[in-house]
CSV table of C-alpha atoms in Angstrom, one decimal:
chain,number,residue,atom,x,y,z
A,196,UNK,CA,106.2,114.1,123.5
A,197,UNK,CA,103.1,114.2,121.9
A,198,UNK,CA,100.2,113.1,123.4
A,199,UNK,CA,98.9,109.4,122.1
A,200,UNK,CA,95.5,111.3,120.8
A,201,UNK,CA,96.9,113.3,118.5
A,202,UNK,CA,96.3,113.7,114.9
A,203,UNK,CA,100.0,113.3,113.4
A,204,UNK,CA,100.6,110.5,110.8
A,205,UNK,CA,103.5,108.1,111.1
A,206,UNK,CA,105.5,109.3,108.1
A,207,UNK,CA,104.8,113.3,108.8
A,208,UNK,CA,107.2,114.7,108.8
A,209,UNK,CA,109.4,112.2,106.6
A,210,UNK,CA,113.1,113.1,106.6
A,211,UNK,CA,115.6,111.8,104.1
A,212,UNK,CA,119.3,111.5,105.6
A,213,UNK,CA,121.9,110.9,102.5
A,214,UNK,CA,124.4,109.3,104.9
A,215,UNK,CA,123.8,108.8,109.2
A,216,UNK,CA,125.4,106.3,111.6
A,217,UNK,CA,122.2,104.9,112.4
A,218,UNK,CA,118.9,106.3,112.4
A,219,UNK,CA,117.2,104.8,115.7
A,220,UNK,CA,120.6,106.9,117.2
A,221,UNK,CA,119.9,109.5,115.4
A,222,UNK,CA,115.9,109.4,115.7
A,223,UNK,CA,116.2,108.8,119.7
A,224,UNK,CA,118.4,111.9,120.3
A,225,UNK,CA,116.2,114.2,118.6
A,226,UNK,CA,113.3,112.8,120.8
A,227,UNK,CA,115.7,112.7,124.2
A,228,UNK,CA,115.6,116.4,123.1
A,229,UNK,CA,112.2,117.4,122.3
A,230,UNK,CA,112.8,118.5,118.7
A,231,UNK,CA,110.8,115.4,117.3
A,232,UNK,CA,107.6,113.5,118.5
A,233,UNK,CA,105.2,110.9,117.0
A,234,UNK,CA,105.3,110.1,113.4
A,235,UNK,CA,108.4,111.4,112.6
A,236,UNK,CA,110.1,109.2,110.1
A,237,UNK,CA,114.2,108.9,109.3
A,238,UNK,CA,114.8,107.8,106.3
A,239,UNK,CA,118.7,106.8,105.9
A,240,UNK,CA,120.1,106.0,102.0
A,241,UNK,CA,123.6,104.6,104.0
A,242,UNK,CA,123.9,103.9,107.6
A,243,UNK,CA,128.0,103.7,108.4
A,244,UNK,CA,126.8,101.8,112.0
A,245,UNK,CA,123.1,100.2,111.6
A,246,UNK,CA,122.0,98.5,115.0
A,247,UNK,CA,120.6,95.4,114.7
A,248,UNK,CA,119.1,92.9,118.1
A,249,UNK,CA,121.0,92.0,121.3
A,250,UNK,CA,123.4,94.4,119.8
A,251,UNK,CA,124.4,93.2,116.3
A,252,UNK,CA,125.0,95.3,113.9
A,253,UNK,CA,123.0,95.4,110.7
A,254,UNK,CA,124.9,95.8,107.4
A,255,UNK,CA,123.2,97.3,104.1
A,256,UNK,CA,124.4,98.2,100.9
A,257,UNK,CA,124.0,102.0,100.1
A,258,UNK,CA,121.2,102.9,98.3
A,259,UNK,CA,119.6,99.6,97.5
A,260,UNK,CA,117.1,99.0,101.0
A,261,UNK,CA,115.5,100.4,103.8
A,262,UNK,CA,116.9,102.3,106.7
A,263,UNK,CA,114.0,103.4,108.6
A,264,UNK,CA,113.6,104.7,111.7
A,265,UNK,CA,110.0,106.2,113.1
A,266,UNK,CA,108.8,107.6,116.5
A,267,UNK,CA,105.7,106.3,118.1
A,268,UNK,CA,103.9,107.9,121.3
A,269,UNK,CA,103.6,104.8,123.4
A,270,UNK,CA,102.1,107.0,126.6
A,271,UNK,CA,98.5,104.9,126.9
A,272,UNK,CA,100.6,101.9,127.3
A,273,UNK,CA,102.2,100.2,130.4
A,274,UNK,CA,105.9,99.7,130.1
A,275,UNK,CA,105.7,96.3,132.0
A,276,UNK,CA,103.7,94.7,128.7
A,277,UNK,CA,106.2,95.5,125.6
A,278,UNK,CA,105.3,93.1,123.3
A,279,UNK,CA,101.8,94.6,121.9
A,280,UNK,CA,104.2,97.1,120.3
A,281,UNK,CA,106.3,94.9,118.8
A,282,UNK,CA,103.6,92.5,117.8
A,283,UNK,CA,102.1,95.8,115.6
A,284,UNK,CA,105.2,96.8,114.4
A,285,UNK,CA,105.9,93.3,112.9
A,286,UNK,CA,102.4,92.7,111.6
A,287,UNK,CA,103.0,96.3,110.1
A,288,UNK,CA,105.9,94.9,108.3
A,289,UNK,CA,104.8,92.1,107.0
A,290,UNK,CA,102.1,93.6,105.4
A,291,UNK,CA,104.4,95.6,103.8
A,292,UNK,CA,106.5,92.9,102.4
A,293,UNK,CA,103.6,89.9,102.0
A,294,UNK,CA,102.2,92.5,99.2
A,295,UNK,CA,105.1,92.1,97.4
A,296,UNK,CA,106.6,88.9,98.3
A,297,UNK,CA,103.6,86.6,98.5
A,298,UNK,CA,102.2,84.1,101.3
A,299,UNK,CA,105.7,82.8,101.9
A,300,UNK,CA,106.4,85.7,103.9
A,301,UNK,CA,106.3,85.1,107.9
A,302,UNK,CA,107.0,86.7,110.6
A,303,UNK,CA,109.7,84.7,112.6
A,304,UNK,CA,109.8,85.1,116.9
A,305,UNK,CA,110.3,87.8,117.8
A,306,UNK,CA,110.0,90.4,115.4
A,307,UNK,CA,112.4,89.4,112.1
A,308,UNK,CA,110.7,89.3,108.8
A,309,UNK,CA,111.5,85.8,106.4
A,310,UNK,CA,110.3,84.7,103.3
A,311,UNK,CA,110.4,80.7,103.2
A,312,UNK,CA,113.7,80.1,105.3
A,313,UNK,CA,115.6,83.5,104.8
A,314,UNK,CA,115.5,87.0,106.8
A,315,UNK,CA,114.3,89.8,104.8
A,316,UNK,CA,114.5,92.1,107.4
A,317,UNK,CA,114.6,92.9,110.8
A,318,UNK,CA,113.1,95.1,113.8
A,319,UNK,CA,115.0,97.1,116.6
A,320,UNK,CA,112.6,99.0,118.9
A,321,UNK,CA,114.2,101.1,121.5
A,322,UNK,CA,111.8,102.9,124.5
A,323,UNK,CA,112.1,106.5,125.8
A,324,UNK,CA,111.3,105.6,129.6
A,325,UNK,CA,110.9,108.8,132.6
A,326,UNK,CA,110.2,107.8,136.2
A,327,UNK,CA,107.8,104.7,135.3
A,328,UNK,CA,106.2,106.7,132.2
A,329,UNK,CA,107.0,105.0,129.3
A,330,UNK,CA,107.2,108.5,126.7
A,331,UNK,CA,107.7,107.1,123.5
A,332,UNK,CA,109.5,104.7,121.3
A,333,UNK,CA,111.8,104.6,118.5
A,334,UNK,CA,111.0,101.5,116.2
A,335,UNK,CA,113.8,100.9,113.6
A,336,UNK,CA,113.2,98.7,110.6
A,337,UNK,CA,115.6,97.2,108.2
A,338,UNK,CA,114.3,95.6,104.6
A,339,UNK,CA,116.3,94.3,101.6
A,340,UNK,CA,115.0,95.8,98.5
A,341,UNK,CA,117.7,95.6,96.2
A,342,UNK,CA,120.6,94.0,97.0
A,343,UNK,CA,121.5,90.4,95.5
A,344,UNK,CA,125.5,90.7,97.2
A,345,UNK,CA,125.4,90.3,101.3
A,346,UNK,CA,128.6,89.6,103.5
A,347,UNK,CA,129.7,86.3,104.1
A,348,UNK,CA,128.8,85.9,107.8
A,349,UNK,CA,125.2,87.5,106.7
A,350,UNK,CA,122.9,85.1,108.2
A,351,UNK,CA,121.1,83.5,104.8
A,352,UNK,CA,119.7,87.0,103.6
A,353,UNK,CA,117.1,87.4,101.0
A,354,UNK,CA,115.7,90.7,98.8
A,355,UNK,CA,112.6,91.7,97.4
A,356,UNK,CA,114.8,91.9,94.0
A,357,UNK,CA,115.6,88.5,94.4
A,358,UNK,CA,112.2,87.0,95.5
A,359,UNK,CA,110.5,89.1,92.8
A,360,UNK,CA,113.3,90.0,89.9
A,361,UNK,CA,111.7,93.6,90.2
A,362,UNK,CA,113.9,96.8,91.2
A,363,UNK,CA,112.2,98.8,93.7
A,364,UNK,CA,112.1,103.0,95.0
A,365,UNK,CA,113.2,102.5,98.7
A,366,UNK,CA,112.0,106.2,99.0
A,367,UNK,CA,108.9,105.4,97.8
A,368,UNK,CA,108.4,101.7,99.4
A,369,UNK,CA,109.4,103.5,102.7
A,370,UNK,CA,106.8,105.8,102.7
A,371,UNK,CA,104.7,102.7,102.1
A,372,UNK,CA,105.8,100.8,104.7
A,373,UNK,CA,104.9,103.9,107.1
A,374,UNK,CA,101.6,103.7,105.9
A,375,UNK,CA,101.1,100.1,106.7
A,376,UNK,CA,102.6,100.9,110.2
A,377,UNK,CA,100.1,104.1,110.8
A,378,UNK,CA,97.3,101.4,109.8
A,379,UNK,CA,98.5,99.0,112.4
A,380,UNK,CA,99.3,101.9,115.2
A,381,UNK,CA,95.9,103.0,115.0
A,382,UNK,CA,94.8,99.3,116.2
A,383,UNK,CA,96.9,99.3,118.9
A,384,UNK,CA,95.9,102.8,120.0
A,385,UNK,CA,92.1,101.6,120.1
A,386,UNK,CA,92.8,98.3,122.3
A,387,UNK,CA,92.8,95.9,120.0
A,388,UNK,CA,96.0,94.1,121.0
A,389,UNK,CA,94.0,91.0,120.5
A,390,UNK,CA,93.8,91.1,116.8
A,391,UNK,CA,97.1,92.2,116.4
A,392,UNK,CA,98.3,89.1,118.3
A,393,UNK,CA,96.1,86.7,116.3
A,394,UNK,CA,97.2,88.8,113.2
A,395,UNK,CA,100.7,88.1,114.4
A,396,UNK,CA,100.2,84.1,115.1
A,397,UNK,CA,98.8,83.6,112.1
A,398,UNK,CA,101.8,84.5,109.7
A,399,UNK,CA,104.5,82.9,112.6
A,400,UNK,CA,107.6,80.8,111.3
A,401,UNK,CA,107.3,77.1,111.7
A,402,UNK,CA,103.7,77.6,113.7
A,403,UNK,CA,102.3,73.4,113.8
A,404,UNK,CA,106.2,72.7,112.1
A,405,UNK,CA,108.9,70.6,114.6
A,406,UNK,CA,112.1,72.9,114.4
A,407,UNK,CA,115.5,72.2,115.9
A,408,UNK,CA,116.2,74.8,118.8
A,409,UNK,CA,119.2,75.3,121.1
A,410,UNK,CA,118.9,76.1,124.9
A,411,UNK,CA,122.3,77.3,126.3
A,412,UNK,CA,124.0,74.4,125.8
A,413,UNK,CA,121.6,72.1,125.2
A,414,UNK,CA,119.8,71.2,121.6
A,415,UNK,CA,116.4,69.8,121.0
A,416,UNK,CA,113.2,69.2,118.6
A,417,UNK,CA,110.0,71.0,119.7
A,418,UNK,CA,106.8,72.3,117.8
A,419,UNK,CA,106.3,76.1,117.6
A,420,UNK,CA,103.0,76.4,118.7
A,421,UNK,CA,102.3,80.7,119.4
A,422,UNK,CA,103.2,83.4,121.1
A,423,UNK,CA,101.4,84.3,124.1
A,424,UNK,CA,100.3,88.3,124.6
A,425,UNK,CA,103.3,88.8,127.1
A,426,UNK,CA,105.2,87.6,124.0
A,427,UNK,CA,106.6,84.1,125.3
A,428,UNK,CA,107.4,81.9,122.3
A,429,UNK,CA,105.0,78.7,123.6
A,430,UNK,CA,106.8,75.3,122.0
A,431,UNK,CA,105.7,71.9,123.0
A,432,UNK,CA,108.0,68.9,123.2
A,433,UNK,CA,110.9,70.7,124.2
A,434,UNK,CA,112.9,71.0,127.2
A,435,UNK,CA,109.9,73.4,128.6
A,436,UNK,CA,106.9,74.7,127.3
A,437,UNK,CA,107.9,78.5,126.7
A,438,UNK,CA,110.6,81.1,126.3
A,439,UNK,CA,111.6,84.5,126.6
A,440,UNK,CA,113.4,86.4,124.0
A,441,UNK,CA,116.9,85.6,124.3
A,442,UNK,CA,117.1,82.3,125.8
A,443,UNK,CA,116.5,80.4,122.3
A,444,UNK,CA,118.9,79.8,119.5
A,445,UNK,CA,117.5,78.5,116.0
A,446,UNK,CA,118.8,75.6,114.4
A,447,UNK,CA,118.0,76.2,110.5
């Protein structure tokens, strides 16, 4: 793995698959390997098997969005505190999209990108761990560009096309969206995890807004207040005060 100091770009090299099952699998093997270290970028124009979280699968139209996959050195950080990672990757991303898409854009708990009350796009981050060393990571991101048609059980999916009536590169607009994540990296890399959190609570879904959640069985109304730097979603009113990822459902 390359060593967090080192001069590599994220998006150099940047690979263009025409068809892969998915490219966080196919981005992790080569760095299980050795063949590929920090900055590497995998560009998929079809996935046949996109992973999505808690092991969905995401489903994109060939050709019209972007399959991206990028490897990150995460060696200076501790593998017992996560979320900074994720916090930068999703502040990354929404940068990306807010340029296009406007203010409406937010980032919604944990790490999914919506404009007003639709996802846009989503975030799977998968960690290369040895002994207690965490190596490196393998930070998958998903964003509709193009595509207006989505499956029926899709859950209410939005595009740039659709938000802006524009047709975009997804080449191109990848390469961008590496940028905005080499921007963000280089944050994280010099300590400033508490910008990148305020960065991040600024732009969350329904921050101040009473939302309907689920708990197990159990529904209820509660404010979204933040999300703490161990990346606890904090909401008051509700049947406690905060939550890991995975224990809350969204009502919208």
């Amino acid at each position: 793995m390359l060593p967090s100091h080192t001069k590599t770009t994220i998006g150099q090299p940047f690979i263009e698959l025409a068809s892969v099952e998915s490219t966080n699998i196919y981005a992790m093997e080569l760095l299980q390997a050795n063949l590929a270290g920090h900055g590497a970028a995998f560009f998929a124009h079809h996935q046949t098997a996109g992973k999505g979280q808690r092991g969905r699968s995401w489903t994109a139209e060939a050709g019209q969005n972007i399959a991206l996959s990028v490897i990150l050195d995460t060696s200076f950080l501790t593998i017992t505190h996560q979320f900074p990672l994720s916090s930068m990757v999703a502040v990354a991303s929404y940068d990306f999209f807010s340029n296009y898409a406007g203010d409406e854009t937010r980032i919604k708990w944990p790490n999914d990108l919506y404009w007003r009350d639709r996802k846009a796009g989503g975030i799977l981050i998968e960690n290369l761990v040895r002994g207690n060393k965490w190596q490196g990571s393998v930070v998958g991101i998903g964003i509709n560009l193009n595509q207006t048609v989505f499956p029926p059980l899709s859950r209410n999916p939005v595009s740039l096309k659709q938000i802006t009536g524009k047709q975009f590169d997804p080449v191109s607009m990848a390469r961008e969206l590496c940028d905005c994540l080499e921007k963000r990296f280089v944050q994280l890399r010099n300590g400033e995890e508490a910008g990148l959190l305020e960065a991040y609570n600024r732009v969350l879904y329904k921050r101040g807004e009473e939302v309907r959640l689920r708990y197990g069985a159990v529904g209820f109304n509660g404010h979204i207040q933040e999300v703490t730097a161990d990346g606890y979603l904090r909401v008051s009113g509700g049947w406690k005060d905060r939550f890991h990822f995975g224990e809350l459902e969204w009502v919208i």
